[in-house]
PDB file of C-alpha atoms in Angstrom:
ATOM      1  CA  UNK A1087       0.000   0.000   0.000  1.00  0.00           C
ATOM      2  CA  UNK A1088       1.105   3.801  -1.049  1.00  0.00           C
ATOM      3  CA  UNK A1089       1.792   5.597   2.212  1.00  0.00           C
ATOM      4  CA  UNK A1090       0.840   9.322   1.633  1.00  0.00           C
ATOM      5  CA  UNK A1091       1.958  12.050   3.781  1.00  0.00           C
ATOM      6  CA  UNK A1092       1.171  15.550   4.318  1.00  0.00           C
ATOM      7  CA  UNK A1093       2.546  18.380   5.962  1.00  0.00           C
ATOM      8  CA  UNK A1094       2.529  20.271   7.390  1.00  0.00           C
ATOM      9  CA  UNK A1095      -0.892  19.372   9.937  1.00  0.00           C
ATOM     10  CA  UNK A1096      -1.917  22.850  10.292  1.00  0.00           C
ATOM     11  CA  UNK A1097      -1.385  25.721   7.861  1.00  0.00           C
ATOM     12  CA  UNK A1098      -2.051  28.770   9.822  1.00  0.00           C
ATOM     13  CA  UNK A1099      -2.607  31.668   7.285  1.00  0.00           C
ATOM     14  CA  UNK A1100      -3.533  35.285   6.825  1.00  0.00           C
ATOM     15  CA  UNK A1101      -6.902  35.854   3.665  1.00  0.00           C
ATOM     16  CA  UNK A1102      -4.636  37.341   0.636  1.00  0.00           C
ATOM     17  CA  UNK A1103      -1.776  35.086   1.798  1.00  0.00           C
ATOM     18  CA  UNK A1104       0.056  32.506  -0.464  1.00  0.00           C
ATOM     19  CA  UNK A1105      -0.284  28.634   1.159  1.00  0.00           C
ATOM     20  CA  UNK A1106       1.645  26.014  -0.111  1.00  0.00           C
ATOM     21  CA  UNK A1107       1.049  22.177   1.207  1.00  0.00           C
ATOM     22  CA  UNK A1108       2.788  19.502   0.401  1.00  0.00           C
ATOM     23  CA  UNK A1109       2.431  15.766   0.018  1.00  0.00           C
ATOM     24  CA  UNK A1110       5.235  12.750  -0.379  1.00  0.00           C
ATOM     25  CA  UNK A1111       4.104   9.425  -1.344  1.00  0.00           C
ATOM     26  CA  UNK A1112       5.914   6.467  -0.454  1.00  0.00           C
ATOM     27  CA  UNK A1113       6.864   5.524  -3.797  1.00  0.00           C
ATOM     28  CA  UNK A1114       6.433   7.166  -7.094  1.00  0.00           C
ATOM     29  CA  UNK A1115       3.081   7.818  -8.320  1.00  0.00           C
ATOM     30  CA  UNK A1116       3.606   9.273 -11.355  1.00  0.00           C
ATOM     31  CA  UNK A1117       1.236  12.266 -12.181  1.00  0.00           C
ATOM     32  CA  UNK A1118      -1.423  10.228 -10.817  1.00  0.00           C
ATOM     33  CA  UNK A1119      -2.561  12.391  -7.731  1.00  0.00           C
ATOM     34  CA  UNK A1120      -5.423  14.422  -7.067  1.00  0.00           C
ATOM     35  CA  UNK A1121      -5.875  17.116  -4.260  1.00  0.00           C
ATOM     36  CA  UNK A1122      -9.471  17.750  -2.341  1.00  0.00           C
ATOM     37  CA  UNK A1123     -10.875  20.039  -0.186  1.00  0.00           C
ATOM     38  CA  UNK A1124     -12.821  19.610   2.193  1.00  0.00           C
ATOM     39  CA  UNK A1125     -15.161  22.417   4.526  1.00  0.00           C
ATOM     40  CA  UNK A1126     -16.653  21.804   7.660  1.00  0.00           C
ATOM     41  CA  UNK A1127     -20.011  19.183   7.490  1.00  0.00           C
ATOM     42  CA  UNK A1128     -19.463  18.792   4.090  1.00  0.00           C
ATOM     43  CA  UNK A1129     -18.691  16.408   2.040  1.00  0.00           C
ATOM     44  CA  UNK A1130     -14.953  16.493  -0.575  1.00  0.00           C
ATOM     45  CA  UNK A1131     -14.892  18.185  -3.357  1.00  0.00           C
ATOM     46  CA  UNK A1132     -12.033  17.429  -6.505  1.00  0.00           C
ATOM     47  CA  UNK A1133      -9.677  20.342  -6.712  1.00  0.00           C
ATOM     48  CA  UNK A1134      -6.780  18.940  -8.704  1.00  0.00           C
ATOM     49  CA  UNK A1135      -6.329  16.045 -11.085  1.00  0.00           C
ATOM     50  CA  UNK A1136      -3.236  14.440 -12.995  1.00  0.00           C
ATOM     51  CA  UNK A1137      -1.148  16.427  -9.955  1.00  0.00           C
ATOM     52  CA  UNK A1138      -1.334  19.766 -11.576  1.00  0.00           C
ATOM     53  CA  UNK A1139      -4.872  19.733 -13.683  1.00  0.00           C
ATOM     54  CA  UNK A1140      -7.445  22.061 -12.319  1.00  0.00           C
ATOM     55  CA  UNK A1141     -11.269  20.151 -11.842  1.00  0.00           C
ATOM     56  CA  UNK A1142     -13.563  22.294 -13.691  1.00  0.00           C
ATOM     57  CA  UNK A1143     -15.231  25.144 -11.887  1.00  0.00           C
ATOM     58  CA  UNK A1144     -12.317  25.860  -9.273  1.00  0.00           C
ATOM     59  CA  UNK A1145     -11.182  29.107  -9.185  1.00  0.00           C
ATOM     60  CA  UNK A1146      -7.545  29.367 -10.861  1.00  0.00           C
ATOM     61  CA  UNK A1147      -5.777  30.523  -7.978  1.00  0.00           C
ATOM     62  CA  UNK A1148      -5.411  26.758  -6.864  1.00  0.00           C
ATOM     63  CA  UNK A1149      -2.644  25.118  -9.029  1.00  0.00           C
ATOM     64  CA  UNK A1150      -0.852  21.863  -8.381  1.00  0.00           C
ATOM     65  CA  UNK A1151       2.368  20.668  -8.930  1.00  0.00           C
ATOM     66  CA  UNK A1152       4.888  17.873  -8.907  1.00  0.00           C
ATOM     67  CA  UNK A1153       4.954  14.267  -9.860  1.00  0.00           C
ATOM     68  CA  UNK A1154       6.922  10.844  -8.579  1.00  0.00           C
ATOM     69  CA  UNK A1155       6.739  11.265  -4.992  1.00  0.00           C
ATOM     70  CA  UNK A1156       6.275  15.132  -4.405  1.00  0.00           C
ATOM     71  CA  UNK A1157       3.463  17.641  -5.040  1.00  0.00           C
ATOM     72  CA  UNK A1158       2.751  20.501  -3.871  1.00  0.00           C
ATOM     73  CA  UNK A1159      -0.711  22.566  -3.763  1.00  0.00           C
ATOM     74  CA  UNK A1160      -0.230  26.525  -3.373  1.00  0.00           C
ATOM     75  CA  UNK A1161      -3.253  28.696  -2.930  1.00  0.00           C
ATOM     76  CA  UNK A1162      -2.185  31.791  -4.108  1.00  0.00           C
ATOM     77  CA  UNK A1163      -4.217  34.558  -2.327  1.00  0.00           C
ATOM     78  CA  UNK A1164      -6.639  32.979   0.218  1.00  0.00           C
ATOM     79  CA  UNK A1165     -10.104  33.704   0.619  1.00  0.00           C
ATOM     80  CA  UNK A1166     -12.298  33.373   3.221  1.00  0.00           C
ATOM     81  CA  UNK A1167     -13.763  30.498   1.519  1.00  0.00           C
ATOM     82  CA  UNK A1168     -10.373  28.598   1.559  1.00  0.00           C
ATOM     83  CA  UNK A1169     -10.085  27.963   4.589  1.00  0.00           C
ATOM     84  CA  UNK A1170     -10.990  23.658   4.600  1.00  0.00           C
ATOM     85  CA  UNK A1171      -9.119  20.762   5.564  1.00  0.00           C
ATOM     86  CA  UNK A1172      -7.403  19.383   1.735  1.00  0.00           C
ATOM     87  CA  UNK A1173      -6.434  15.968   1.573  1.00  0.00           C
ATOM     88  CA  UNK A1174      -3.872  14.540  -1.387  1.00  0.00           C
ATOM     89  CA  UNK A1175      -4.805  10.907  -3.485  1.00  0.00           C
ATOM     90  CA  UNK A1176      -2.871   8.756  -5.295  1.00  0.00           C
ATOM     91  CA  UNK A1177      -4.882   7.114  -7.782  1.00  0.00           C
ATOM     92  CA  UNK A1178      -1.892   5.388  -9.322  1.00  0.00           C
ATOM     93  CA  UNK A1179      -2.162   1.648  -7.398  1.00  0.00           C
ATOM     94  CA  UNK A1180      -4.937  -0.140  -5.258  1.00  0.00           C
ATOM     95  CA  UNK A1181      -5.734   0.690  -2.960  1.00  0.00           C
ATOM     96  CA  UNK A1182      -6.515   4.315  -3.431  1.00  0.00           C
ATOM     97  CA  UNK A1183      -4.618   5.966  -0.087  1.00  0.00           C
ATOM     98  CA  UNK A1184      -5.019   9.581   1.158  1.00  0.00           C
ATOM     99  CA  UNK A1185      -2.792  11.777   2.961  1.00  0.00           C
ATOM    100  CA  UNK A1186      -3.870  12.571   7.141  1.00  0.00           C
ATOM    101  CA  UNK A1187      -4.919  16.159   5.403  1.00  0.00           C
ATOM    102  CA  UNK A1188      -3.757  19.316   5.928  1.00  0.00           C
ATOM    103  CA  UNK A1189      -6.107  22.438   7.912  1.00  0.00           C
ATOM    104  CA  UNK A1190      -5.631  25.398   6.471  1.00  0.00           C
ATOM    105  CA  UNK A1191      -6.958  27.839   9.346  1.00  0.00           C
ATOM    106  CA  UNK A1192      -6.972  31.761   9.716  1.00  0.00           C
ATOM    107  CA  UNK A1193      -4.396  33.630  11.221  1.00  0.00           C
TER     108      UNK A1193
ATOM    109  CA  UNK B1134     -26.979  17.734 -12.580  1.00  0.00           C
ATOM    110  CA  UNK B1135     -24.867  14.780 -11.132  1.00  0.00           C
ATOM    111  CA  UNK B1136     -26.389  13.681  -7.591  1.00  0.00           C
ATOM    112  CA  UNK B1137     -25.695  10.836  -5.209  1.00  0.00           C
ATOM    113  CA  UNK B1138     -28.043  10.861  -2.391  1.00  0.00           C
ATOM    114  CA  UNK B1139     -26.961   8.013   0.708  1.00  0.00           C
ATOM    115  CA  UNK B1140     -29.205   6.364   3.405  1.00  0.00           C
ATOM    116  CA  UNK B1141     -29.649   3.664   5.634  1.00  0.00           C
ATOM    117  CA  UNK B1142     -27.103   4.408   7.876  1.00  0.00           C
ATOM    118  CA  UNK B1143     -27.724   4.295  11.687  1.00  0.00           C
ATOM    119  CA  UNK B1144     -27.042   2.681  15.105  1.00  0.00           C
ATOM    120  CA  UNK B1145     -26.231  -0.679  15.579  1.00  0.00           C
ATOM    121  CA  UNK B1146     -24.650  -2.964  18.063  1.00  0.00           C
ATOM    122  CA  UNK B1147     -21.539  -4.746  17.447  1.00  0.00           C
ATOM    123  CA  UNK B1148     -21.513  -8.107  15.237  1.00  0.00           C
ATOM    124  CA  UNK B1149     -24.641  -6.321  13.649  1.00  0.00           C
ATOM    125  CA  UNK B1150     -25.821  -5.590   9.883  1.00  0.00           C
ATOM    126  CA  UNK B1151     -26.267  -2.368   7.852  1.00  0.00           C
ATOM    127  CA  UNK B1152     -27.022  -2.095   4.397  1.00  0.00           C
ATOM    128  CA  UNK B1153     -26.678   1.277   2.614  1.00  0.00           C
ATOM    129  CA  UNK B1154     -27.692   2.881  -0.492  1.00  0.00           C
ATOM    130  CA  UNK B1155     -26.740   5.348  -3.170  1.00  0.00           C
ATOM    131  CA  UNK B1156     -29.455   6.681  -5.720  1.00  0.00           C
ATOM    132  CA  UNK B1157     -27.885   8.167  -8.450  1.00  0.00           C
ATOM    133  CA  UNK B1158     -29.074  10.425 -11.188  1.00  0.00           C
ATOM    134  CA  UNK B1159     -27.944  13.194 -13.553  1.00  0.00           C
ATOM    135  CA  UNK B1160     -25.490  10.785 -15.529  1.00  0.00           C
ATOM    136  CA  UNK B1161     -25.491   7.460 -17.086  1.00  0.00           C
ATOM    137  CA  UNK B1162     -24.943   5.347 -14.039  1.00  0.00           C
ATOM    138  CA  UNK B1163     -23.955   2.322 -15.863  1.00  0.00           C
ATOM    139  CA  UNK B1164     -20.981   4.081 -17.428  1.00  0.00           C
ATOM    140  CA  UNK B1165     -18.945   4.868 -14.410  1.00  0.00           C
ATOM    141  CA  UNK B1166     -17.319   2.424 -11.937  1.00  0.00           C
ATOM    142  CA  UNK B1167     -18.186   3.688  -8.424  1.00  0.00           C
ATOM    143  CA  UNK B1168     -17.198   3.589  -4.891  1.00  0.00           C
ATOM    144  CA  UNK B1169     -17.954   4.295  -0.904  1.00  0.00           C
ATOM    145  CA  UNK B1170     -14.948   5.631   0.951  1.00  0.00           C
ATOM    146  CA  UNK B1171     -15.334   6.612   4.522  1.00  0.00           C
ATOM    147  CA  UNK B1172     -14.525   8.977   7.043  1.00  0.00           C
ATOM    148  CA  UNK B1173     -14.631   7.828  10.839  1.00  0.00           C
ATOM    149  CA  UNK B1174     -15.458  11.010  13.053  1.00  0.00           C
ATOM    150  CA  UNK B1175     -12.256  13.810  13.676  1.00  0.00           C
ATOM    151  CA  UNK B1176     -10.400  11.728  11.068  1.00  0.00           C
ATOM    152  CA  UNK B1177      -9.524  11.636   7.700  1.00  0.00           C
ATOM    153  CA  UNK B1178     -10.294  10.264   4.385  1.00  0.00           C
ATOM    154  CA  UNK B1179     -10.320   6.453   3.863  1.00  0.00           C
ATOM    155  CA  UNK B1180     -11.434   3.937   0.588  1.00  0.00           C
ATOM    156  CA  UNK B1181     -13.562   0.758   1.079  1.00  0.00           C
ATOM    157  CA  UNK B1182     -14.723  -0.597  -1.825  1.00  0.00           C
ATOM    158  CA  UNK B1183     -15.256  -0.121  -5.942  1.00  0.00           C
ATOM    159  CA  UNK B1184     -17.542  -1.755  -8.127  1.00  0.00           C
ATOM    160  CA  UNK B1185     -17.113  -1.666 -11.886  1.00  0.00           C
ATOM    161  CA  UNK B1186     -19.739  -0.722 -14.163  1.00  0.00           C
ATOM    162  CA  UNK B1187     -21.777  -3.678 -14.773  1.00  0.00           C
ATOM    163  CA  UNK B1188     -21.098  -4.933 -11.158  1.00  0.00           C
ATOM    164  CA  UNK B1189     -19.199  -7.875 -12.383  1.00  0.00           C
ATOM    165  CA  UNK B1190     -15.670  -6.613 -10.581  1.00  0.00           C
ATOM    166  CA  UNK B1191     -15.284  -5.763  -7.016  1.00  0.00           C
ATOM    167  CA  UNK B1192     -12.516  -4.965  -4.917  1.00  0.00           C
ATOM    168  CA  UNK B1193     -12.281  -3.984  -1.079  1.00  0.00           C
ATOM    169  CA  UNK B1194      -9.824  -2.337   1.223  1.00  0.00           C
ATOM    170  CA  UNK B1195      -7.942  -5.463   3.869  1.00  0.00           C
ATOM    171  CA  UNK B1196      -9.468  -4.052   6.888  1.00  0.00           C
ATOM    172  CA  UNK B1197     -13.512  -4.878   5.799  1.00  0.00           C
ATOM    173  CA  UNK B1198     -12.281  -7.934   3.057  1.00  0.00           C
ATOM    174  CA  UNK B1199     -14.922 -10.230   4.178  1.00  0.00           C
ATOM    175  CA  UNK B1200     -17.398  -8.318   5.912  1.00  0.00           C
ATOM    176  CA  UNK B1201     -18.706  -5.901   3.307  1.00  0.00           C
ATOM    177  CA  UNK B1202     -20.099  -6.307   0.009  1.00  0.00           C
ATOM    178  CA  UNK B1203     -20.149  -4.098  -2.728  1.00  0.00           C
ATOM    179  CA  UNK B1204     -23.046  -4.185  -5.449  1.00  0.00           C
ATOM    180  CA  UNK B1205     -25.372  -2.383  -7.805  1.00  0.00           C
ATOM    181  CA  UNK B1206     -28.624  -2.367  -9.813  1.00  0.00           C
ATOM    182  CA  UNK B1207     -28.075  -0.356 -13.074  1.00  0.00           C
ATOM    183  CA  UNK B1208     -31.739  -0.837 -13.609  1.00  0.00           C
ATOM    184  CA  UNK B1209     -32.419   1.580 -10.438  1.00  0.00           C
ATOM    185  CA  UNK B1210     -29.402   3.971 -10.545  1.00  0.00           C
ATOM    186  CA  UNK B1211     -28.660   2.629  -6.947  1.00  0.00           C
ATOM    187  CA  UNK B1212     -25.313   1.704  -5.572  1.00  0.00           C
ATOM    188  CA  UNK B1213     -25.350  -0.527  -2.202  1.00  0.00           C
ATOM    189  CA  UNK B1214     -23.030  -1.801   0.502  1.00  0.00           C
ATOM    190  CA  UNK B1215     -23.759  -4.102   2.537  1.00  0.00           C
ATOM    191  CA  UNK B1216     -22.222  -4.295   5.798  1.00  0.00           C
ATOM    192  CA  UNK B1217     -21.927  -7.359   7.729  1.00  0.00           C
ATOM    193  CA  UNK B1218     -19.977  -8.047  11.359  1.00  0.00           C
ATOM    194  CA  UNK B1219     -19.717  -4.717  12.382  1.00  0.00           C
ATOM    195  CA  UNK B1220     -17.064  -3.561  14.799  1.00  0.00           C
ATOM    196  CA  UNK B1221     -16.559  -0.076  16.635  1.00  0.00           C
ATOM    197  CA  UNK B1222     -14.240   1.151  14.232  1.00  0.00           C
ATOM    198  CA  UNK B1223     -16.628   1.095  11.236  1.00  0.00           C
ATOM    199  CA  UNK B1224     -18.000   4.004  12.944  1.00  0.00           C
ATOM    200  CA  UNK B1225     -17.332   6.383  10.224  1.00  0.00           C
ATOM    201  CA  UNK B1226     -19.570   8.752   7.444  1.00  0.00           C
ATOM    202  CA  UNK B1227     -19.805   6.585   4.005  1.00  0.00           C
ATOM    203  CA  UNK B1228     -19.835   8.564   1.127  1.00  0.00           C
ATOM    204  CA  UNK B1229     -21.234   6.817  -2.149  1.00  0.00           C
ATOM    205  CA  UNK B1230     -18.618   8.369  -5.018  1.00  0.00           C
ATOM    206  CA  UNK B1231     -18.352   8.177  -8.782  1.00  0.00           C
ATOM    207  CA  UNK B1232     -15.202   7.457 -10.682  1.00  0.00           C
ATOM    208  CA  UNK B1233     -13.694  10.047 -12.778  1.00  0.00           C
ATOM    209  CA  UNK B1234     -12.741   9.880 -16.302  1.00  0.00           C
ATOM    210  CA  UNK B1235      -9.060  10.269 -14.845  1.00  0.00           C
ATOM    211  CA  UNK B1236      -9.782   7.540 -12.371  1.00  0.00           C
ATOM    212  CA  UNK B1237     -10.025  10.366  -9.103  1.00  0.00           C
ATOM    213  CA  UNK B1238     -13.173  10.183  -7.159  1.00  0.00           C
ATOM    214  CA  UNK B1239     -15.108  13.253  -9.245  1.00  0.00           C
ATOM    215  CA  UNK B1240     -18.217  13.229  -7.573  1.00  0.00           C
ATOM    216  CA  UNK B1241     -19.569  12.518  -3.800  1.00  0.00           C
ATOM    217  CA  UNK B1242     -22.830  12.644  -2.053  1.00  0.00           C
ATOM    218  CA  UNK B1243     -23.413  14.250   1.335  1.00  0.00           C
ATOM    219  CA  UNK B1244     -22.833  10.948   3.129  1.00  0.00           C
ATOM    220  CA  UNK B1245     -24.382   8.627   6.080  1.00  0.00           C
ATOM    221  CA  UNK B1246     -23.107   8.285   9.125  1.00  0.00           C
ATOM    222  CA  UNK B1247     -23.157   4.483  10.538  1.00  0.00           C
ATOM    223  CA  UNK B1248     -22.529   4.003  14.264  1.00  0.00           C
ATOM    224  CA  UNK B1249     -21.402   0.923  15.428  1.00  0.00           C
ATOM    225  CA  UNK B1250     -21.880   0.981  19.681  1.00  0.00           C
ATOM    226  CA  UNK B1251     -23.529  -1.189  22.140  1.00  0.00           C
TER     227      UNK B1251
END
């Protein structure tokens, strides 16, 4: 089984702020990764695709990056709305693993 | 519109039975391989089980191999799982998901939250 880790746990950030999270699987992947985000009582949503692919309908200041065993999601200037709990996938071997997540909270 | 709407979770004791459900609509449900991951409560994200699109293929995570089984009836847009010797840490939300053309989990309904306690 893919181990997939995030980090860092908590992303404390100011809104207008650039994040960046990252995510290291425990062998390569290849571009086979997705990102999610998830808000409070609700269920994930599909951010990212193909480690760097943006899922229709997300605003473009998400963008991926990376491929093997490192990828990073930046949020370039974060909104209110940003702030979620976003969880990396490797859909590159069975089973399909997840990071722990990482909480991006406000500042 | 795509839409996956999940019940029949609830409470039930240890060594117990659930069976949940997934009604699909907006797409052609027969098309997609789909899947329930879940999410025990405070944690994170975690997959169970996919079914392939005509329900001939199956595959399940080790920790419920055995115990669950995955299945669907094209004919009614419904995804199942059935959930069979039930221990405390099935406790989770199950979210019914569809496949996406990329093979990521595209689309996911609100969830239902099964509680296994005595």
């Amino acid at each position: 089984e893919i181990v997939m880790t995030q980090s860092p746990a908590t992303l404390s950030v100011s809104p207008g702020e650039r994040a960046t999270l990252s995510c290291r699987a425990s062998q390569s992947v290849s571009s086979n990764l997705a990102w999610y985000q998830q808000k409070p009582g609700q269920a994930p949503s599909l951010l990212i695709y193909g480690a760097s692919i943006r899922a229709t309908g997300n605003p473009v200041r998400f963008s991926g990056s990376g491929s093997g065993t490192e990828f990073t999601l930046t949020i370039s200037s974060l909104q209110s709305e940003d702030f979620a709990v976003y969880y990396c996938q490797q859909y590159n071997n069975w089973p399909r693993t997840f990071g722990q997540g990482t909480k991006v909270e406000i500042k | 519109e795509v839409q996956l709407v999940e019940s029949g979770g609830g409470l039930v004791q240890p060594g117990g039975s659930l069976r949940l459900s997934c009604a699909a609509s907006g797409f052609i449900f027969w098309n997609y391989w789909m899947h329930w991951v879940r999410q025990a409560p405070g944690k994170g994200l975690v997959w169970v089980s996919r079914v392939d699109s005509d329900g001939s293929s199956a595959h399940y995570a080790d920790s419920v191999e055995g115990r669950f089984t995955i299945s669907r009836d094209n004919a009614k847009n419904t995804l199942y799982l059935q959930m069979n010797s039930l221990r405390a840490e099935d406790t989770a939300v199950y979210y019914c998901v569809r496949d996406g053309a990329a093979g990521t989990f595209e689309y996911w309904g609100q969830g239902t939250l099964a509680t296994v306690s005595s």
